[in-house]
CSV table of C-alpha atoms in Angstrom, one decimal:
chain,number,residue,atom,x,y,z
A,1,MET,CA,-0.9,7.3,37.9
A,2,THR,CA,-0.5,3.7,37.4
A,3,VAL,CA,-0.6,2.8,33.6
A,4,THR,CA,-4.5,2.5,32.2
A,5,GLU,CA,-5.7,6.2,34.3
A,6,THR,CA,-6.2,9.2,32.8
A,7,SER,CA,-7.8,12.5,33.9
A,8,PRO,CA,-9.4,15.0,32.9
A,9,ARG,CA,-7.3,17.9,33.0
A,10,GLU,CA,-3.8,16.2,31.3
A,11,SER,CA,-2.2,18.6,29.2
A,12,LEU,CA,-1.6,16.8,25.2
A,13,VAL,CA,2.0,17.2,26.1
A,14,GLU,CA,0.9,15.1,28.9
A,15,ARG,CA,-1.3,12.5,27.0
A,16,LEU,CA,0.9,12.5,24.2
A,17,PHE,CA,3.5,11.1,27.1
A,18,ARG,CA,1.3,9.3,29.0
A,19,PRO,CA,2.5,5.5,29.1
A,20,VAL,CA,0.8,2.4,28.9
A,21,ASP,CA,1.3,-1.1,29.2
A,22,ILE,CA,3.5,-1.9,25.9
A,23,ALA,CA,2.3,-5.2,25.6
A,24,SER,CA,0.1,-4.3,22.4
A,25,LEU,CA,3.1,-3.0,20.9
A,26,ALA,CA,5.6,-5.7,21.1
A,27,ALA,CA,2.7,-8.4,20.1
A,28,PHE,CA,2.4,-5.5,17.2
A,29,ARG,CA,5.9,-5.6,16.5
A,30,ILE,CA,5.7,-9.9,16.8
A,31,LEU,CA,3.2,-10.3,14.3
A,32,PHE,CA,4.4,-8.1,11.6
A,33,GLY,CA,7.8,-9.4,11.7
A,34,ALA,CA,6.8,-12.4,11.6
A,35,LEU,CA,4.3,-11.9,8.3
A,36,MET,CA,7.2,-10.2,6.9
A,37,LEU,CA,9.5,-12.8,6.9
A,38,MET,CA,6.3,-15.7,5.1
A,39,SER,CA,5.9,-12.6,2.7
A,40,ILE,CA,9.6,-12.8,1.6
A,41,VAL,CA,9.8,-16.7,1.9
A,42,ARG,CA,6.6,-16.7,0.1
A,43,PHE,CA,7.8,-13.9,-3.0
A,44,TRP,CA,10.8,-16.8,-3.3
A,45,ALA,CA,9.2,-19.7,-2.5
A,46,ASN,CA,7.2,-18.4,-5.8
A,47,GLY,CA,9.8,-17.5,-8.0
A,48,TRP,CA,9.2,-13.6,-8.1
A,49,ILE,CA,12.7,-12.8,-7.7
A,50,ARG,CA,13.5,-13.8,-10.5
A,51,ASP,CA,10.4,-12.6,-12.4
A,52,PHE,CA,9.8,-9.4,-11.5
A,53,TYR,CA,13.3,-7.8,-10.8
A,54,ILE,CA,16.3,-9.4,-12.5
A,55,ALA,CA,14.7,-11.3,-15.4
A,56,PRO,CA,12.6,-7.7,-17.4
A,57,PRO,CA,15.8,-6.0,-19.4
A,58,PHE,CA,13.4,-2.4,-18.1
A,59,HIS,CA,11.9,-1.8,-15.8
A,60,PHE,CA,9.4,1.5,-14.8
A,61,HIS,CA,10.1,3.7,-12.9
A,62,TYR,CA,8.3,6.2,-9.8
A,63,PHE,CA,8.3,9.3,-10.8
A,64,GLY,CA,11.6,11.0,-9.9
A,65,PHE,CA,13.1,7.8,-8.9
A,66,SER,CA,14.5,5.9,-12.5
A,67,TRP,CA,17.6,5.7,-10.6
A,68,VAL,CA,16.9,2.8,-8.8
A,69,SER,CA,18.4,0.3,-10.3
A,70,PRO,CA,18.2,-4.0,-9.5
A,71,TRP,CA,20.8,-5.7,-8.3
A,72,PRO,CA,22.6,-8.2,-10.5
A,73,SER,CA,21.0,-11.7,-10.6
A,74,TRP,CA,22.9,-12.5,-6.9
A,75,GLY,CA,22.4,-9.8,-6.3
A,76,MET,CA,18.7,-9.4,-6.1
A,77,TYR,CA,18.3,-12.8,-3.8
A,78,ALA,CA,21.0,-11.8,-1.5
A,79,HIS,CA,19.1,-8.2,-1.3
A,80,PHE,CA,15.6,-10.5,-0.2
A,81,VAL,CA,18.6,-13.0,2.4
A,82,VAL,CA,19.1,-9.2,4.1
A,83,LEU,CA,15.3,-8.7,3.8
A,84,GLY,CA,14.3,-12.4,5.6
A,85,LEU,CA,16.8,-11.5,8.3
A,86,ALA,CA,15.7,-8.0,9.2
A,87,SER,CA,11.9,-9.7,8.8
A,88,ALA,CA,13.3,-12.0,11.8
A,89,LEU,CA,15.5,-9.6,14.0
A,90,VAL,CA,12.7,-7.5,14.7
A,91,MET,CA,10.0,-10.5,15.0
A,92,VAL,CA,12.4,-11.5,17.9
A,93,GLY,CA,13.7,-8.0,18.9
A,94,LEU,CA,17.8,-8.8,18.3
A,95,PHE,CA,19.2,-5.4,17.4
A,96,TYR,CA,15.7,-3.8,17.1
A,97,ARG,CA,16.2,-0.8,15.8
A,98,ALA,CA,19.0,-1.1,12.9
A,99,ALA,CA,16.9,-4.4,12.4
A,100,ALA,CA,14.0,-1.9,11.7
A,101,ALA,CA,15.9,0.6,9.3
A,102,VAL,CA,17.1,-2.8,7.3
A,103,LEU,CA,13.9,-3.5,6.9
A,104,PHE,CA,12.0,0.2,5.5
A,105,VAL,CA,15.6,1.0,3.7
A,106,ALA,CA,15.6,-3.1,2.0
A,107,PHE,CA,11.6,-3.0,1.2
A,108,THR,CA,10.8,0.8,0.2
A,109,TYR,CA,13.9,-0.7,-2.5
A,110,VAL,CA,12.5,-3.6,-3.8
A,111,GLU,CA,9.4,-1.4,-4.5
A,112,LEU,CA,11.1,1.4,-6.1
A,113,LEU,CA,12.1,-1.5,-8.5
A,114,GLU,CA,9.5,-2.3,-10.7
A,115,LYS,CA,6.2,0.5,-11.3
A,116,ALA,CA,4.4,-2.1,-12.7
A,117,THR,CA,4.0,-4.6,-9.4
A,118,TYR,CA,3.2,-1.6,-7.6
A,119,LEU,CA,0.3,-2.7,-4.6
A,120,ASN,CA,-1.5,-0.3,-1.2
A,121,HIS,CA,0.3,-2.7,0.8
A,122,TYR,CA,3.2,-2.6,-0.5
A,123,TYR,CA,3.2,0.9,0.2
A,124,LEU,CA,2.2,0.5,3.9
A,125,ILE,CA,4.8,-1.7,4.8
A,126,SER,CA,6.9,1.0,3.9
A,127,ILE,CA,5.2,3.9,6.5
A,128,LEU,CA,5.2,1.2,8.9
A,129,SER,CA,8.4,-0.3,9.4
A,130,PHE,CA,9.6,3.7,8.8
A,131,LEU,CA,7.3,4.8,11.6
A,132,MET,CA,9.0,1.5,13.8
A,133,ILE,CA,12.2,2.8,13.4
A,134,PHE,CA,11.4,5.1,16.2
A,135,LEU,CA,9.1,3.2,18.5
A,136,PRO,CA,10.8,1.4,21.7
A,137,LEU,CA,8.5,-1.6,20.7
A,138,HIS,CA,11.2,-3.5,21.4
A,139,ARG,CA,11.4,-2.6,25.5
A,140,ALA,CA,9.1,-6.4,25.7
A,141,ALA,CA,9.6,-9.9,24.9
A,142,SER,CA,11.7,-8.8,23.1
A,143,ILE,CA,15.6,-10.7,23.0
A,144,ASP,CA,17.3,-6.6,23.3
A,145,ALA,CA,15.4,-6.4,26.6
A,146,TRP,CA,16.2,-9.8,28.1
A,147,ARG,CA,20.3,-9.3,26.6
A,148,ASN,CA,19.9,-5.3,28.8
A,149,PRO,CA,17.3,-5.0,31.5
A,150,ALA,CA,18.2,-1.9,31.9
A,151,LEU,CA,16.1,-1.1,28.8
A,152,ALA,CA,13.3,-3.4,29.5
A,153,SER,CA,9.9,-1.7,30.4
A,154,ARG,CA,6.2,-2.3,31.2
A,155,THR,CA,4.8,0.4,29.6
A,156,ALA,CA,5.0,3.1,26.0
A,157,PRO,CA,3.9,6.2,25.7
A,158,ALA,CA,1.3,6.8,24.5
A,159,TRP,CA,2.5,8.8,21.8
A,160,ALA,CA,3.8,5.1,19.7
A,161,LEU,CA,-0.1,3.5,20.7
A,162,LEU,CA,-2.1,6.4,18.6
A,163,LEU,CA,0.7,6.9,15.7
A,164,LEU,CA,0.4,3.1,14.8
A,165,ARG,CA,-3.5,3.6,15.2
A,166,PHE,CA,-4.1,6.9,12.7
A,167,GLN,CA,-1.9,4.9,10.9
A,168,ILE,CA,-4.0,2.2,10.4
A,169,GLY,CA,-7.1,4.2,10.9
A,170,VAL,CA,-5.8,6.6,7.6
A,171,VAL,CA,-5.7,2.8,5.8
A,172,TYR,CA,-9.5,2.3,6.9
A,173,VAL,CA,-11.1,5.6,6.2
A,174,PHE,CA,-9.2,6.8,3.1
A,175,ALA,CA,-10.2,3.5,1.5
A,176,GLY,CA,-14.1,4.3,2.4
A,177,ILE,CA,-13.6,7.8,1.1
A,178,ALA,CA,-12.9,6.2,-2.0
A,179,LYS,CA,-15.9,4.4,-2.6
A,180,LEU,CA,-18.0,6.9,-2.5
A,181,GLY,CA,-18.6,7.1,-6.0
A,182,SER,CA,-21.3,6.1,-8.6
A,183,ASP,CA,-19.3,3.7,-10.3
A,184,TRP,CA,-18.5,1.2,-6.7
A,185,LEU,CA,-22.8,2.6,-4.6
A,186,LEU,CA,-25.4,2.8,-7.9
A,187,ARG,CA,-23.2,0.5,-11.0
A,188,GLY,CA,-21.8,-2.1,-8.1
A,189,GLU,CA,-18.8,-1.9,-10.0
A,190,PRO,CA,-15.9,-3.4,-10.5
A,191,LEU,CA,-16.8,-5.8,-7.6
A,192,GLY,CA,-20.0,-7.0,-9.8
A,193,ILE,CA,-16.8,-8.2,-12.4
A,194,TRP,CA,-14.8,-9.7,-9.2
A,195,LEU,CA,-17.6,-11.6,-8.3
A,196,SER,CA,-19.5,-13.4,-11.2
A,197,ALA,CA,-15.8,-14.8,-11.7
A,198,HIS,CA,-16.2,-17.2,-9.0
A,199,THR,CA,-19.4,-18.3,-9.7
A,200,ASP,CA,-17.9,-21.9,-9.4
A,201,ILE,CA,-18.3,-22.2,-6.4
A,202,PRO,CA,-20.3,-24.0,-4.3
A,203,LEU,CA,-23.3,-23.1,-3.1
A,204,VAL,CA,-22.7,-19.4,-3.2
A,205,GLY,CA,-21.1,-19.1,-6.5
A,206,PRO,CA,-24.2,-18.8,-8.2
A,207,LEU,CA,-25.6,-15.2,-6.5
A,208,LEU,CA,-22.6,-13.9,-7.3
A,209,ALA,CA,-23.7,-13.3,-10.0
A,210,GLU,CA,-26.8,-11.8,-9.7
A,211,HIS,CA,-26.2,-8.2,-9.5
A,212,TRP,CA,-27.7,-7.5,-6.3
A,213,VAL,CA,-25.2,-9.7,-4.8
A,214,ALA,CA,-22.8,-7.3,-6.0
A,215,ARG,CA,-24.9,-3.9,-5.3
A,216,ALA,CA,-26.0,-5.2,-1.5
A,217,ALA,CA,-21.7,-6.0,-1.1
A,218,SER,CA,-20.3,-2.5,-2.6
A,219,PHE,CA,-22.2,-0.1,0.2
A,220,ALA,CA,-21.2,-3.6,3.2
A,221,GLY,CA,-17.5,-2.6,1.8
A,222,ALA,CA,-18.2,1.4,2.0
A,223,ALA,CA,-19.8,0.6,4.6
A,224,PHE,CA,-17.4,-1.6,7.0
A,225,ASP,CA,-14.0,0.9,5.8
A,226,LEU,CA,-15.6,4.3,6.7
A,227,THR,CA,-16.5,2.6,10.2
A,228,VAL,CA,-14.7,0.0,11.1
A,229,VAL,CA,-11.8,2.5,13.4
A,230,PHE,CA,-14.6,3.8,15.2
A,231,PHE,CA,-16.6,0.6,16.0
A,232,LEU,CA,-12.6,-1.0,17.2
A,233,LEU,CA,-12.3,1.8,18.7
A,234,ARG,CA,-15.1,1.3,21.7
A,235,ASP,CA,-15.9,-0.6,24.1
A,236,ARG,CA,-18.9,-2.4,23.3
A,237,THR,CA,-19.1,-3.0,19.8
A,238,ARG,CA,-14.8,-3.6,19.6
A,239,ARG,CA,-15.2,-7.0,20.0
A,240,PHE,CA,-17.9,-7.6,16.8
A,241,ALA,CA,-15.8,-4.9,14.8
A,242,TYR,CA,-12.9,-7.9,14.5
A,243,ALA,CA,-14.8,-10.1,14.0
A,244,ALA,CA,-16.3,-8.5,11.3
A,245,VAL,CA,-12.4,-7.2,10.4
A,246,ILE,CA,-11.4,-10.8,10.0
A,247,GLY,CA,-14.5,-11.8,7.7
A,248,PHE,CA,-14.2,-8.7,5.2
A,249,HIS,CA,-10.8,-9.8,4.9
A,250,PHE,CA,-10.3,-12.8,4.9
A,251,ILE,CA,-13.7,-13.0,2.4
A,252,THR,CA,-11.4,-10.6,0.4
A,253,GLY,CA,-8.0,-12.4,0.9
A,254,MET,CA,-9.9,-15.6,-0.6
A,255,LEU,CA,-11.3,-14.2,-3.3
A,256,PHE,CA,-8.6,-11.9,-4.4
A,257,PRO,CA,-4.9,-11.8,-5.6
A,258,ILE,CA,-3.9,-8.8,-2.9
A,259,GLY,CA,-1.1,-11.3,-1.3
A,260,VAL,CA,-0.4,-11.0,2.5
A,261,PHE,CA,-2.3,-7.5,2.4
A,262,PRO,CA,-5.4,-9.1,4.5
A,263,TRP,CA,-3.3,-10.4,7.2
A,264,ILE,CA,-1.3,-7.3,7.8
A,265,MET,CA,-4.6,-5.0,8.2
A,266,SER,CA,-5.8,-8.3,10.4
A,267,ALA,CA,-3.1,-8.1,13.1
A,268,SER,CA,-2.3,-4.7,12.6
A,269,ALA,CA,-6.3,-3.8,13.7
A,270,LEU,CA,-5.8,-5.8,17.3
A,271,ILE,CA,-4.0,-2.0,18.2
A,272,PHE,CA,-7.3,-1.5,18.7
A,273,PHE,CA,-7.9,-3.3,21.2
A,274,PRO,CA,-6.8,-2.4,24.5
A,275,PRO,CA,-3.2,-2.0,25.6
A,276,SER,CA,-3.1,-4.9,28.6
A,277,TRP,CA,-4.5,-7.4,25.3
A,278,PRO,CA,-1.5,-9.6,24.9
A,279,ARG,CA,-0.1,-9.8,28.7
A,280,PRO,CA,-1.4,-13.8,29.5
A,281,LEU,CA,0.8,-14.6,25.7
A,282,LEU,CA,4.0,-11.9,27.0
A,283,ALA,CA,3.3,-12.8,30.4
A,284,ARG,CA,5.1,-16.5,29.0
A,285,LEU,CA,7.3,-15.5,26.8
A,286,SER,CA,8.7,-14.2,30.1
A,287,ARG,CA,9.7,-17.1,31.3
A,288,ARG,CA,11.9,-17.7,28.3
A,289,PHE,CA,13.2,-14.1,28.1
A,290,ALA,CA,12.6,-13.5,32.6
A,291,CYS,CA,13.9,-10.0,32.4
A,292,SER,CA,11.7,-9.0,29.4
A,293,ILE,CA,9.0,-8.0,31.6
A,294,PRO,CA,9.5,-6.0,34.5
A,295,GLU,CA,7.5,-6.3,37.3
A,296,ASP,CA,7.9,-3.0,38.6
A,297,LEU,CA,4.0,-1.7,37.6
A,298,THR,CA,5.0,1.5,38.7
A,299,ALA,CA,4.9,3.8,35.6
A,300,PRO,CA,6.9,7.4,35.1
A,301,GLU,CA,5.2,10.8,35.7
A,302,PRO,CA,4.3,12.2,31.9
A,303,PRO,CA,6.6,14.9,31.3
A,304,ARG,CA,4.9,18.4,31.4
A,305,THR,CA,7.0,20.6,29.7
A,306,LEU,CA,9.2,19.4,27.2
A,307,GLY,CA,12.9,19.6,25.2
A,308,ALA,CA,14.4,20.3,22.1
A,309,TRP,CA,13.8,17.2,20.8
A,310,GLN,CA,10.9,16.2,22.1
A,311,ARG,CA,9.1,19.1,20.6
A,312,MET,CA,10.6,18.0,17.3
A,313,GLY,CA,10.2,14.6,18.1
A,314,LEU,CA,6.3,16.0,18.1
A,315,ALA,CA,6.6,18.5,15.1
A,316,LEU,CA,7.4,15.6,12.8
A,317,LEU,CA,4.8,13.1,14.0
A,318,ALA,CA,3.2,16.6,13.1
A,319,VAL,CA,4.1,16.3,9.9
A,320,HIS,CA,4.3,13.4,9.6
A,321,ALA,CA,-0.7,12.9,9.7
A,322,ILE,CA,-0.6,15.6,7.7
A,323,VAL,CA,1.4,13.8,4.5
A,324,GLN,CA,-0.3,10.9,5.4
A,325,ILE,CA,-3.8,12.9,5.0
A,326,ALA,CA,-3.0,15.3,2.5
A,327,LEU,CA,-1.5,12.7,0.2
A,328,PRO,CA,-5.2,10.9,-0.7
A,329,LEU,CA,-6.6,13.6,-0.9
A,330,ARG,CA,-4.4,15.3,-3.8
A,331,HIS,CA,-6.4,13.8,-6.4
A,332,PHE,CA,-8.6,16.8,-5.9
A,333,LEU,CA,-6.2,18.8,-7.9
A,334,TYR,CA,-6.8,16.7,-10.7
A,335,PRO,CA,-9.1,17.0,-13.2
A,336,GLY,CA,-11.4,14.5,-14.4
A,337,ASN,CA,-12.0,10.7,-13.2
A,338,THR,CA,-8.7,10.0,-12.1
A,339,ALA,CA,-9.1,6.4,-11.7
A,340,TRP,CA,-9.6,6.4,-15.4
A,341,SER,CA,-6.7,9.0,-15.9
A,342,GLU,CA,-4.5,7.3,-12.4
A,343,GLU,CA,-3.0,10.9,-11.9
A,344,GLY,CA,-3.0,11.1,-7.2
A,345,PHE,CA,-4.0,7.5,-8.0
A,346,ARG,CA,-1.4,5.8,-6.0
A,347,PHE,CA,-0.4,6.3,-2.4
A,348,ALA,CA,-3.7,7.4,-2.1
A,349,TRP,CA,-5.7,4.0,-0.5
A,350,ARG,CA,-8.2,4.3,-3.3
A,351,VAL,CA,-8.4,0.3,-2.9
A,352,MET,CA,-10.0,-2.2,-5.3
A,353,LEU,CA,-11.4,0.9,-7.3
A,354,VAL,CA,-11.5,-0.4,-10.5
A,355,GLU,CA,-11.7,-2.8,-13.8
A,356,LYS,CA,-9.6,-1.8,-16.2
A,357,LEU,CA,-8.0,-3.8,-19.2
A,358,GLY,CA,-5.9,-2.1,-21.7
A,359,TYR,CA,-4.8,-2.8,-24.8
A,360,VAL,CA,-1.4,-0.8,-26.4
A,361,GLU,CA,0.1,-0.4,-30.5
A,362,LEU,CA,2.7,2.1,-31.2
A,363,ARG,CA,3.6,4.3,-33.4
A,364,ILE,CA,6.8,4.2,-34.5
A,365,HIS,CA,7.9,7.3,-36.8
A,366,ASP,CA,10.8,7.0,-38.6
A,367,HIS,CA,11.6,11.2,-38.7
A,368,ALA,CA,14.9,10.5,-41.6
A,369,THR,CA,13.0,8.1,-43.6
A,370,GLY,CA,9.5,8.6,-43.0
A,371,ARG,CA,8.6,5.7,-42.8
A,372,THR,CA,6.2,4.2,-39.7
A,373,ILE,CA,6.1,1.2,-38.0
A,374,ARG,CA,3.7,-0.6,-35.3
A,375,ALA,CA,5.1,-2.6,-32.8
A,376,GLU,CA,3.3,-4.6,-30.1
A,377,PRO,CA,4.8,-3.1,-26.1
A,378,SER,CA,5.5,-6.7,-25.8
A,379,ARG,CA,8.9,-6.3,-27.7
A,380,TRP,CA,10.4,-4.4,-24.4
A,381,LEU,CA,8.1,-5.7,-22.2
A,382,THR,CA,7.4,-8.8,-19.8
A,383,PRO,CA,3.6,-10.3,-19.9
A,384,LEU,CA,2.8,-8.6,-16.3
A,385,GLN,CA,4.6,-5.2,-17.4
A,386,THR,CA,2.9,-5.4,-20.7
A,387,LYS,CA,-1.2,-6.2,-18.7
A,388,MET,CA,-0.5,-2.7,-16.1
A,389,MET,CA,1.2,-0.7,-18.9
A,390,ALA,CA,-1.5,-1.3,-21.3
A,391,GLN,CA,-4.1,0.6,-18.6
A,392,SER,CA,-1.3,3.1,-17.3
A,393,PRO,CA,-0.9,6.4,-19.3
A,394,ASP,CA,2.1,7.1,-17.3
A,395,MET,CA,3.5,4.0,-17.6
A,396,ILE,CA,2.1,4.5,-22.0
A,397,LEU,CA,4.1,7.6,-22.1
A,398,GLU,CA,7.2,5.6,-19.5
A,399,LEU,CA,7.9,2.8,-22.8
A,400,ALA,CA,7.7,5.7,-25.5
A,401,HIS,CA,10.4,7.2,-24.3
A,402,HIS,CA,12.3,3.5,-23.6
A,403,VAL,CA,11.4,2.6,-26.8
A,404,ALA,CA,12.5,5.5,-28.1
A,405,ASP,CA,15.7,5.4,-26.4
A,406,ASP,CA,16.6,1.9,-27.8
A,407,TYR,CA,16.0,3.0,-31.8
A,408,THR,CA,18.6,6.1,-31.1
A,409,ARG,CA,21.1,3.8,-29.4
A,410,ARG,CA,20.5,2.2,-32.6
A,411,GLY,CA,21.3,5.6,-34.5
A,412,LYS,CA,17.5,6.6,-35.1
A,413,HIS,CA,15.7,9.0,-34.3
A,414,VAL,CA,12.0,8.5,-33.9
A,415,ALA,CA,8.9,9.8,-32.6
A,416,VAL,CA,6.3,7.6,-30.8
A,417,TYR,CA,2.7,7.3,-30.1
A,418,ALA,CA,0.3,5.8,-29.3
A,419,ASP,CA,-2.5,3.7,-29.8
A,420,ALA,CA,-4.1,2.5,-26.7
A,421,TRP,CA,-8.1,1.2,-25.6
A,422,VAL,CA,-8.5,1.2,-22.7
A,423,THR,CA,-11.8,-0.2,-21.1
A,424,MET,CA,-12.9,0.1,-17.5
A,425,ASN,CA,-15.5,-0.9,-14.9
A,426,GLY,CA,-17.2,-3.2,-17.5
A,427,ARG,CA,-17.7,0.2,-19.6
A,428,PRO,CA,-16.7,0.1,-23.9
A,429,SER,CA,-13.0,0.2,-24.7
A,430,ARG,CA,-12.0,3.3,-25.7
A,431,ARG,CA,-8.7,5.9,-25.9
A,432,ILE,CA,-6.9,7.1,-23.3
A,433,ILE,CA,-4.3,8.6,-25.2
A,434,ASP,CA,-4.1,11.1,-27.3
A,435,PRO,CA,-2.8,9.3,-31.2
A,436,SER,CA,-1.9,12.4,-32.5
A,437,VAL,CA,0.5,13.5,-29.1
A,438,ASP,CA,4.8,12.0,-30.2
A,439,LEU,CA,4.8,11.1,-26.5
A,440,THR,CA,8.8,11.7,-26.9
A,441,THR,CA,7.7,15.3,-27.1
A,442,VAL,CA,6.4,15.2,-23.3
A,443,GLN,CA,8.1,14.9,-19.8
A,444,ASP,CA,6.3,13.3,-17.0
A,445,SER,CA,5.6,15.7,-14.5
A,446,LEU,CA,3.3,15.8,-11.6
A,447,LEU,CA,1.0,18.3,-13.2
A,448,PRO,CA,-1.6,17.5,-15.2
A,449,LYS,CA,-1.4,15.9,-18.3
A,450,PRO,CA,-3.7,17.1,-21.2
A,451,TRP,CA,-2.8,14.4,-23.7
A,452,ILE,CA,-5.0,11.9,-21.3
A,453,LEU,CA,-8.3,11.5,-23.0
A,454,PRO,CA,-10.7,11.9,-20.6
A,455,LEU,CA,-12.9,9.2,-19.5
A,456,ASP,CA,-16.7,11.6,-20.7
A,457,ASP,CA,-19.2,8.4,-19.2
A,458,ASN,CA,-22.2,11.6,-21.3
A,459,ALA,CA,-21.3,11.0,-23.9
A,460,GLU,CA,-21.5,7.5,-24.0
A,461,ALA,CA,-25.6,7.9,-22.8
A,462,SER,CA,-25.6,10.5,-25.3
A,463,ALA,CA,-24.3,7.9,-28.0
A,464,THR,CA,-26.2,4.6,-27.2
A,465,ALA,CA,-29.3,6.7,-26.9
A,466,SER,CA,-28.9,7.8,-30.0
A,467,SER,CA,-28.5,4.6,-31.9
A,468,GLN,CA,-31.7,3.8,-30.1
A,469,PRO,CA,-35.2,3.5,-32.5
């Protein structure tokens, strides 16, 4: 059997372990490593290492990871040097598996340091770098394969390719499902807010202020996310779909500050092309690394029965797939509008769904004196932390506990209340936290949070109607 042939009689095991051309997997490794290296250099050049991880005296933590803390200043810079080196080693395929493991651990550590910097593409990078530890992406166009010809191979098991396609497909499909709501489809928000901020663009600028443009773009964005994976999988539509991928991510990258996410998705979408698509490029690389791509086209036959390690590997792949499908669906376990409460919102590919602005003032009550003072969160936070905290109830809760701990260190026992107001997707500002709840008595958990006030659009509509003559 050649590397491209399939048989309708193949069992599931044979299909998963059927050899496929390794070229696209090697190209994925090279592009991913290069983009990661560019991202690390960009982080350093913009001064974000100091701004995000060294300068803040306090950091917001993810649930269950309050024990993660930053290195001293020199240590954080050294950490990013290690990150850049690991990215470069992944790119060239030198000590590949160890480099991928270091990249996963080091990057995920940085991601866990500060919840205020959460972005969907950081989460995606952690997932992909974790999967790459176990994928044989270094068996072609790599220094490892050049140094050890016995490692080199023209093929990889099909499950490696299918796993990456699944992971990228999950991002698009769940991003599309998340857009099937009234704000996105009926109100054209938050695209209307974002597009109207770019009316200075030559030629098309004035159109961006038109509401019908925002609604049309919202429908197009939802349709793109929901269908692009299926079009990428079809031979007849793949080239057109990839052109749409490039156009979509170029536009979003130009209009919105979402970092390297558009370029990671554009590069990753190439995994849906036939596995041999980069073969001409890898052939040129093989002239430099003569042993990195063997000339023998013979591929091993897939196993008909699995050994213990193979069965365990497939079981872990199944667990990973279940988790990746379950996490984006967990928001259905929470009541109300979870874009408002942000319960089950992170790690769920709910991309570009909200534009929120908030204002928080803390009321700090001293139990000993009975005195209550009002304080701005900026006393404890950086501007970025203040902005992100003001729209996120769980971060407001964590700040309240931090403020109480700060007073405890000074020998005072206080209660902390929050007057927190948020506007979401152009709605009038309204309270998001119950102002009568002493937040120091509340412990964060994964359960629904009754101290978060619901978003009641019906009440807003009734109030608006009753105010009209």
